[in-house]
């Protein structure tokens, strides 16, 4: 039916084959669900190969290198359905307490930093 759909209307094709249009569209949905399962396997494989550290943008690039074209939103939907979450790390803050500023910078301008009287 899909091969001749550009020549004839879907209504005429369904009448000729004695198939309801609902069943035709239902069959299309089933095939798209099958492809979603295959794509989810591929997304899981790429995610696991990269230690689950890739988000949607980097997964899209990695999948494109394997000639699998998917949008970021579709990858995000597949990740959400399968419970895939990218691991991320934050840069840890360390206070620099080894050196104090007074020992490295000398008072070259000879300023006096003592207060003579209190503010009112």
Coordinates of C-alpha atoms in Angstrom, one line a residue, residues 48-99:
X48 CA 27.3 2.0 27.9
X49 CA 30.3 2.1 25.7
X50 CA 31.0 5.6 26.9
X51 CA 30.4 4.8 30.6
X52 CA 27.0 6.5 30.6
X53 CA 28.7 9.9 30.7
X54 CA 27.2 11.1 27.4
X55 CA 24.1 13.4 27.3
X56 CA 21.8 13.8 24.4
X57 CA 24.2 16.1 22.4
X58 CA 27.2 13.8 22.6
X59 CA 25.1 10.7 22.0
X60 CA 23.7 12.3 18.9
X61 CA 27.3 12.9 17.6
X62 CA 28.3 9.4 18.5
X63 CA 25.3 7.9 16.8
X64 CA 25.8 10.0 13.7
X65 CA 29.4 8.6 13.4
X66 CA 27.7 5.2 13.3
X67 CA 25.4 6.5 10.6
X68 CA 22.3 6.5 12.8
X69 CA 20.4 9.8 12.4
X70 CA 18.2 10.8 15.3
X71 CA 17.1 14.1 16.8
X72 CA 18.2 15.1 20.3
X73 CA 14.6 15.1 21.5
X74 CA 14.1 11.6 20.3
X75 CA 17.3 10.5 22.0
X76 CA 16.1 12.2 25.1
X77 CA 12.7 10.4 24.9
X78 CA 14.4 7.1 24.5
X79 CA 16.8 7.8 27.4
X80 CA 13.9 8.7 29.6
X81 CA 11.8 5.7 28.7
X82 CA 14.8 3.4 29.4
X83 CA 15.9 5.2 32.6
X84 CA 19.2 6.2 31.1
X85 CA 20.8 9.2 32.9
X86 CA 24.2 10.6 32.1
X87 CA 26.7 10.8 34.9
X88 CA 28.4 14.1 35.3
X89 CA 31.1 15.4 37.5
X90 CA 31.5 18.8 39.1
X91 CA 34.8 20.5 39.5
X92 CA 35.8 20.4 43.1
X93 CA 36.7 23.6 44.8
X94 CA 39.9 23.7 46.9
X95 CA 40.8 26.8 48.9
X96 CA 44.3 27.9 48.5
X97 CA 45.6 27.9 52.0
X98 CA 49.2 27.0 51.4
X99 CA 50.4 30.6 50.7

